[in-house]
CSV table of C-alpha atoms in Angstrom, one decimal:
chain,number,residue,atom,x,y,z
A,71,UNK,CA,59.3,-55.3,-63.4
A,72,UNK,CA,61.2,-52.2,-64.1
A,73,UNK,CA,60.2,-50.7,-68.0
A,74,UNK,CA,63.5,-51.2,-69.6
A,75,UNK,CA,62.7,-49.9,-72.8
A,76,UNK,CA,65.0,-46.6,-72.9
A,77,UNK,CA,63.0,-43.2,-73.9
A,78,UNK,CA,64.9,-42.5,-76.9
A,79,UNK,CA,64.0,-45.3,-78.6
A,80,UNK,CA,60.5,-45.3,-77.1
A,81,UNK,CA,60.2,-41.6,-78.5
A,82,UNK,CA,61.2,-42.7,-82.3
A,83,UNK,CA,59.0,-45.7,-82.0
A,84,UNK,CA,55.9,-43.9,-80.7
A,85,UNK,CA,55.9,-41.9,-84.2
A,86,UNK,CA,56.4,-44.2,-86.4
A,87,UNK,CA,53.6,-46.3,-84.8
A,88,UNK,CA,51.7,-42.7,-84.6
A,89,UNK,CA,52.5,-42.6,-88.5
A,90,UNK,CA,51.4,-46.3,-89.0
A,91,UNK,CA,48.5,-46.2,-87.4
A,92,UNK,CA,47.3,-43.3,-89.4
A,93,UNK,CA,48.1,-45.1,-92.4
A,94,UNK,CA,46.6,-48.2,-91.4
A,95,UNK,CA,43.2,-47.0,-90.4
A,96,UNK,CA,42.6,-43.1,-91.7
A,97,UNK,CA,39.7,-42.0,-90.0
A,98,UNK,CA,39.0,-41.1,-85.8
A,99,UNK,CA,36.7,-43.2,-85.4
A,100,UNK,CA,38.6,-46.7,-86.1
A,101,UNK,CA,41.8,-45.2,-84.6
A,102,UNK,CA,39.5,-44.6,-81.4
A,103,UNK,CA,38.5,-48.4,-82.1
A,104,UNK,CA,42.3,-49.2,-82.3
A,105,UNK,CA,43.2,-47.8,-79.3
A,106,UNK,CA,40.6,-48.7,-77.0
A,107,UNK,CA,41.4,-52.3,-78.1
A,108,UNK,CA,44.5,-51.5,-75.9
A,109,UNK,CA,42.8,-50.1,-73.2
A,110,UNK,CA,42.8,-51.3,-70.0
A,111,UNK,CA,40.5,-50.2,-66.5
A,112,UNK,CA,39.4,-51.2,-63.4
A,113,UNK,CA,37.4,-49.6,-60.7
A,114,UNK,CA,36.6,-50.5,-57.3
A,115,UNK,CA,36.4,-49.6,-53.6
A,116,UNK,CA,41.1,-49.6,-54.0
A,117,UNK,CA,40.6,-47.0,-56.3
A,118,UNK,CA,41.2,-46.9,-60.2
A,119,UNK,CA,43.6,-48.4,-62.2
A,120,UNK,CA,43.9,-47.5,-66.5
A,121,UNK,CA,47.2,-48.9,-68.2
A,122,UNK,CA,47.1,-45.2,-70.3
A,123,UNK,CA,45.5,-42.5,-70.7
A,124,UNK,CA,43.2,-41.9,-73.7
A,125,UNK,CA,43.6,-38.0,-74.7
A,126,UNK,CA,41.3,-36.5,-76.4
A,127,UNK,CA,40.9,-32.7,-78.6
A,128,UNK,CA,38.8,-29.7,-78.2
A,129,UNK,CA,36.6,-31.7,-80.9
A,130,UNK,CA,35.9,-34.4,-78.5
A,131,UNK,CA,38.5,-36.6,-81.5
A,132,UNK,CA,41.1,-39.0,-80.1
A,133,UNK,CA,44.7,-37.2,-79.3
A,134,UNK,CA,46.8,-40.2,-81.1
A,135,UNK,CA,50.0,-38.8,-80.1
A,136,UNK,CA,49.8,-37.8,-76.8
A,137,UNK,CA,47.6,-41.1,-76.4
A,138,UNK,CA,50.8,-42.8,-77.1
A,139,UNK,CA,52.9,-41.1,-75.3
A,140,UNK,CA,50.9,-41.9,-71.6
A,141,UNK,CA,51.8,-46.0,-72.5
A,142,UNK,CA,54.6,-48.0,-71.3
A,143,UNK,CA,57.0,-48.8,-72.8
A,144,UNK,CA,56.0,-52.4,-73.2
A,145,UNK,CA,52.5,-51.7,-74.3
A,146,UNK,CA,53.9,-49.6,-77.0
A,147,UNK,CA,55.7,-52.4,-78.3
A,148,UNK,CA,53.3,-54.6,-78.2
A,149,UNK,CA,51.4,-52.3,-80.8
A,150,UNK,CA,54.0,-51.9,-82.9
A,151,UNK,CA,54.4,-55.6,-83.1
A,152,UNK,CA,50.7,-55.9,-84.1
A,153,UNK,CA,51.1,-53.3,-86.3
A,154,UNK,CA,54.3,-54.9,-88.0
A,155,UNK,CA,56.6,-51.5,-87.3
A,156,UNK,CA,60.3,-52.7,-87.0
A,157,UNK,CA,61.7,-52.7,-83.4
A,158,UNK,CA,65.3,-53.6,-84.6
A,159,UNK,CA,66.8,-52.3,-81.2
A,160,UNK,CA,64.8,-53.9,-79.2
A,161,UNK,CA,63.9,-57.9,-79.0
A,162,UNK,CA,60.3,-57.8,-78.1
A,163,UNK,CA,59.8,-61.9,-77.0
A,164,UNK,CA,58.0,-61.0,-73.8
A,165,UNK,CA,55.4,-58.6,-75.8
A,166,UNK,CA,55.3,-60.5,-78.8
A,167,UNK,CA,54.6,-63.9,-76.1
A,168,UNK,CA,51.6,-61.2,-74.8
A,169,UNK,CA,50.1,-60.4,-77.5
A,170,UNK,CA,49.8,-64.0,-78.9
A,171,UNK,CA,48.3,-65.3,-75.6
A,172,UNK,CA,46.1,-62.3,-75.2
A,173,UNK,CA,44.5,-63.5,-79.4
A,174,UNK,CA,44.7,-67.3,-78.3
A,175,UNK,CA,45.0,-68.1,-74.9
A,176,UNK,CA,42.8,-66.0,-72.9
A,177,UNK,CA,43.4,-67.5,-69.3
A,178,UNK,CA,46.8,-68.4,-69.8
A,179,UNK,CA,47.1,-64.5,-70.8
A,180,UNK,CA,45.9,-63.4,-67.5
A,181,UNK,CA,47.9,-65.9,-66.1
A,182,UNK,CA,51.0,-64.5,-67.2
A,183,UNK,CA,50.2,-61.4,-67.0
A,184,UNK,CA,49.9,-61.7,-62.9
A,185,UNK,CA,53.2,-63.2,-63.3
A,186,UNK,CA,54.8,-60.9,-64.8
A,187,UNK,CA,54.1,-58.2,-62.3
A,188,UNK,CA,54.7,-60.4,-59.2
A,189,UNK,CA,58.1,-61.1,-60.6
A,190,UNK,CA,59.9,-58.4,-58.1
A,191,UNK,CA,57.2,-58.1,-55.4
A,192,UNK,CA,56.9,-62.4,-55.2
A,193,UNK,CA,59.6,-64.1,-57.2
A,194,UNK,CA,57.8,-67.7,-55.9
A,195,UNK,CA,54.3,-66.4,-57.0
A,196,UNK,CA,55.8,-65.7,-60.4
A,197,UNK,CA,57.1,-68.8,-60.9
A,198,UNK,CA,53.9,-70.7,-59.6
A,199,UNK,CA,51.7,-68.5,-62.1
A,200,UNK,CA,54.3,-69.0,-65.3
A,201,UNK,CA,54.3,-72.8,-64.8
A,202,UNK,CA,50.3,-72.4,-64.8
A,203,UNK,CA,50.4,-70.5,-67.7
A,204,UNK,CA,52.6,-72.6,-70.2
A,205,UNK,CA,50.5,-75.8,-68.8
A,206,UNK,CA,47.2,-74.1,-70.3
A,207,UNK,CA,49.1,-73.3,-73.5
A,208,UNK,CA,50.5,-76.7,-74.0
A,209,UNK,CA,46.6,-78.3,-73.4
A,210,UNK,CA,44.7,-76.1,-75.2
A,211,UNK,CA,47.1,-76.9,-78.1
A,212,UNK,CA,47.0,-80.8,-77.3
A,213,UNK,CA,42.7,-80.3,-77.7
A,214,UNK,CA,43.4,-79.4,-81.1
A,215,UNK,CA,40.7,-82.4,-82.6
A,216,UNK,CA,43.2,-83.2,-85.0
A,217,UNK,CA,45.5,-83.9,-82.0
A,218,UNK,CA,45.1,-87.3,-81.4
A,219,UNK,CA,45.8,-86.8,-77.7
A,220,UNK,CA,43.7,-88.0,-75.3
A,221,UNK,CA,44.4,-85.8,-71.7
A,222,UNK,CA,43.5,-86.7,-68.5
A,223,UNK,CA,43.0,-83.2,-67.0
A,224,UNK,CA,45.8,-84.0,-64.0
A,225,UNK,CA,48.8,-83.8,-66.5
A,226,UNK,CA,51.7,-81.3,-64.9
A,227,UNK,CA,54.0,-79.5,-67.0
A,228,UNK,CA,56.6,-82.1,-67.5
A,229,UNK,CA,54.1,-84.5,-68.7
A,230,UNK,CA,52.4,-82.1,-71.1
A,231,UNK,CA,55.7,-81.3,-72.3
A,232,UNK,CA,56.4,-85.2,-73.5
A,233,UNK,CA,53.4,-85.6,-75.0
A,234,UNK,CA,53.6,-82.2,-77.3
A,235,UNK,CA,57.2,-83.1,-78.3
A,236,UNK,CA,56.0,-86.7,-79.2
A,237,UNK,CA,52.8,-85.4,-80.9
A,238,UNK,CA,55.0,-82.4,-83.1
A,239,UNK,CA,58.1,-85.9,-83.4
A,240,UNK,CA,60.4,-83.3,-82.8
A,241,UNK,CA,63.2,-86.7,-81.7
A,242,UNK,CA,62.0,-87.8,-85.4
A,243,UNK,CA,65.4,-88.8,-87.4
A,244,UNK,CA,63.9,-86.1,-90.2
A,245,UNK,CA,65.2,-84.0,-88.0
A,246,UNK,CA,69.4,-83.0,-86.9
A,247,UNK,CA,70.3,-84.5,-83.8
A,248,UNK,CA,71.2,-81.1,-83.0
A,249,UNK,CA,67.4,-80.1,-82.8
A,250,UNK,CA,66.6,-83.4,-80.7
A,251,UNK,CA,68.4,-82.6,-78.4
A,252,UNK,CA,67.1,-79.1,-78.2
A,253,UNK,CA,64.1,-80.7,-77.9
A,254,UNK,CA,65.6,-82.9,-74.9
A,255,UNK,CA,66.3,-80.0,-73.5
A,256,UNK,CA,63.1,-78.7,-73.6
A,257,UNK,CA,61.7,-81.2,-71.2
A,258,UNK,CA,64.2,-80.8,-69.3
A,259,UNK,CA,63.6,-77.3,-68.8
A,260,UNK,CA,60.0,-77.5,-68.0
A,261,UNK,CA,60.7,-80.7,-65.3
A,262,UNK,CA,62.7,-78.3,-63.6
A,263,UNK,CA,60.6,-75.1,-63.3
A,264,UNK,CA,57.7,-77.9,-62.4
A,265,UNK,CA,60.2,-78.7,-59.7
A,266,UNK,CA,60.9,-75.6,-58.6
A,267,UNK,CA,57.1,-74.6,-58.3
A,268,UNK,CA,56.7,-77.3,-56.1
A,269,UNK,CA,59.8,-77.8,-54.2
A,270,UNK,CA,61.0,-74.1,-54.0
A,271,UNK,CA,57.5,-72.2,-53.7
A,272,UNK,CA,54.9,-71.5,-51.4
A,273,UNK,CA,52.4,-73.1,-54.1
A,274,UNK,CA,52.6,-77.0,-52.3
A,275,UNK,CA,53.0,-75.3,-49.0
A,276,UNK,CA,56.5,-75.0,-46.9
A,277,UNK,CA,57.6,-75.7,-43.9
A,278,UNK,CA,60.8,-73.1,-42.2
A,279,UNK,CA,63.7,-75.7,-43.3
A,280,UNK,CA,62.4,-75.7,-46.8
A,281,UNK,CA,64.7,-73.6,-49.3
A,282,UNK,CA,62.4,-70.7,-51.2
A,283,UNK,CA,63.3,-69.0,-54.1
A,284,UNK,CA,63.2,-65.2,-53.1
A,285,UNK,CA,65.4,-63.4,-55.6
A,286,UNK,CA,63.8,-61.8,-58.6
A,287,UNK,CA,66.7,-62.4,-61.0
A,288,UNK,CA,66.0,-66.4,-60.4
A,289,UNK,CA,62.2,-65.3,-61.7
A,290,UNK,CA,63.3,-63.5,-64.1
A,291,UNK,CA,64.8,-66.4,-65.7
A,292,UNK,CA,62.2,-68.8,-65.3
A,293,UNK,CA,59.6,-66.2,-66.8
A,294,UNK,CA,62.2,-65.8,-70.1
A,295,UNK,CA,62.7,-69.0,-70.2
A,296,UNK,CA,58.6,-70.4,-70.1
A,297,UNK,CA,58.7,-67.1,-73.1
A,298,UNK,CA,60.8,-68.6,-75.3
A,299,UNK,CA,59.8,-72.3,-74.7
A,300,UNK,CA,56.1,-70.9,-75.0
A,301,UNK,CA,56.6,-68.9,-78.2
A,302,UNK,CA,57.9,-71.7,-79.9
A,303,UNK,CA,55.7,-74.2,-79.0
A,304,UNK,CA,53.1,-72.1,-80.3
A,305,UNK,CA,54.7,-70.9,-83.4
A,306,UNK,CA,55.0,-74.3,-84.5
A,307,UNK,CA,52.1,-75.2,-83.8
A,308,UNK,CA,51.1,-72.8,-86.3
A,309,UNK,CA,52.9,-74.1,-88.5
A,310,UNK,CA,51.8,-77.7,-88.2
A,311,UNK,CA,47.8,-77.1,-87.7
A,312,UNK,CA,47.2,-74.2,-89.6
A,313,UNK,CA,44.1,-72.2,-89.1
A,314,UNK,CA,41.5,-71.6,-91.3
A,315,UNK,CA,41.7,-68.0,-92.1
A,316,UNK,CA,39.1,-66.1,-90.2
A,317,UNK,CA,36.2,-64.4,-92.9
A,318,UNK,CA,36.6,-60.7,-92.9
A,319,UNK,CA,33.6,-58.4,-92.6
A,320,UNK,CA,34.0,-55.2,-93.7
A,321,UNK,CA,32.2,-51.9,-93.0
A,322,UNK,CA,31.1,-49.5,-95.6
A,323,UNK,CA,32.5,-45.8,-93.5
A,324,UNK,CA,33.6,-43.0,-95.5
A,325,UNK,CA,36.9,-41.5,-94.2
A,326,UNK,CA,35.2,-37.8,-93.5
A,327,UNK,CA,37.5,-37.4,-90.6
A,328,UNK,CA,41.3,-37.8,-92.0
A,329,UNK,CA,43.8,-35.7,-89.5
A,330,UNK,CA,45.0,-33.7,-92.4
C-alpha cells in the first residue's frame, strides 16, 4: 500500500520523535538498542531487504536523525506511538493495531503484516491473511485461563467472534442498547469477511464462474475494518483481564556519551 503519510508532517514528526528519543534514553548506546528494536533484514539468494537504513558517524555512534529520516512513513509512526509523541494530524489505527500485535500476538503479527502488503498486489490474499489474523487474536485472548472457554481448535471467525462477545457480555442489559447492537454488528461484520474469504477468494479454491474479489479498495476495507474490530477487542480485553505488570530490571550505565 501506497505511504500516505504526507512529508511535511513526516518531517515535523521525525524531530520531535528525534527530540523524544533523546530525552527518553540519553546515551548512544540505548538509542542504538532503541533503534535496532525497529530494525528489520533479510538476506537470501533474492537479494536483501532492510525496512531503513541505520546511519552511523565518523565515531562509529548511531546518526539518529538521518536514521529517521531512511523510515517510512508508517514505521515512524509507529515509534512515535510507542514513544507517546502526539500524532494529532494523523489517525494512526493501522500502526497503533501493529505495534500491539507485534508486543502480543507474534503470529497474528506476521500475519497481518503479509496482508497488509498484498493488499494492492492480491486483494484476495489480503483478505484471506486478515481473517487469519483476527482468528489468532480472538483465540489467544479466549486461552486466557481465567477465560472459561473451552475451544475446539476448528472455530472460524464467526464463531470465535460469538463466543468473545458472550464471554466480555457485551448484549448484557448493563450496557445501552446502542452498544448491543454495536456489538451485533460486530458479528456480523466478521461473518461476512469469513464469507468473503471463502466464497470470494482463492483461499477454498475457485472455479471460472465463481465471483473474486480483485479490487484493492474492497481490501482495503476489509483490512480497516478487521483494524478497528481487532483493536477493540483487544483493548478491552485489557481492560477486563489486566496484566500483571511486568518486573523491570534495570542496568547500572553511566550516560558518558550524551549528544551534547
Amino acid at each position: 500500500m501506497n505511504n500516505k503519510v504526507s512529508p511535511k508532517f513526516q518531517m515535523k514528526l521525525i524531530k520531535e520523535v528525534h527530540d523524544e528519543i533523546w530525552k527518553e534514553f540519553k546515551s548512544y548506546k540505548e538509542v542504538n538498542l532503541y533503534i535496532m528494536k525497529w530494525h528489520e533484514y533479510d538476506e537470501d539468494i533474492n537479494g536483501y531487504y532492510e525496512n531503513f537504513s541505520i546511519i552511523n558517524k565518523d565515531s562509529g555512534e548511531i546518526d539518529l536523525l538521518p536514521t529517521l529520516h531512511s523510515m517510512n512513513g508508517e514505521d515512524i509512526l509507529k515509534v512515535a506511538i510507542d514513544l507517546g509523541v502526539d500524532t494529532p494530524d494523523f489517525i494512526p489505527s493501522i500502526p497503533t493495531f501493529k505495534n500491539e500485535l507485534k508486543d502480543d500476538y507474534k503470529v497474528a503479527f506476521s500475519t497481518f503484516q503479509k496482508a497488509y502488503r498484498q493488499i494492492q498486489s492480491d486483494p484476495g490474499v489480503a483478505i484471506g491473511l486478515v481473517n487469519s489474523a483476527l482468528e489468532g487474536i480472538i483465540k489467544e485472548i479466549l486461552r486466557d485461563e481465567r477465560i472459561d472457554v473451552q475451544l475446539k481448535g476448528s472455530e472460524t471467525l464467526y464463531r470465535l467472534t460469538i463466543l468473545i462477545i458472550k464471554e466480555f457480555r457485551l448484549k448484557d442489559d448493563d450496557f445501552p442498547k446502542e452498544i448491543k447492537t454495536i456489538a451485533n454488528s460486530l458479528i456480523t461484520i466478521n461473518q461476512s469477511i469469513e464469507k468473503l474469504r471463502s466464497e470470494m477468494t482463492d483461499f477454498h479454491g475457485k472455479t471460472q464462474e465463481d465471483t473474486l474479489i480483485s479490487e484493492e479498495i474492497f481490501a482495503t476495507l476489509v483490512v480497516n475494518s478487521v483494524t478497528t474490530v481487532g483493536l477493540f477487542l483487544n483493548s478491552f480485553y485489557k481492560r477486563k483481564y489486566p496484566q500483571p505488570e511486568k518486573e523491570i530490571v534495570e542496568e547500572n550505565d553511566e550516560y558518558d556519551d550524551l549528544p551534547f
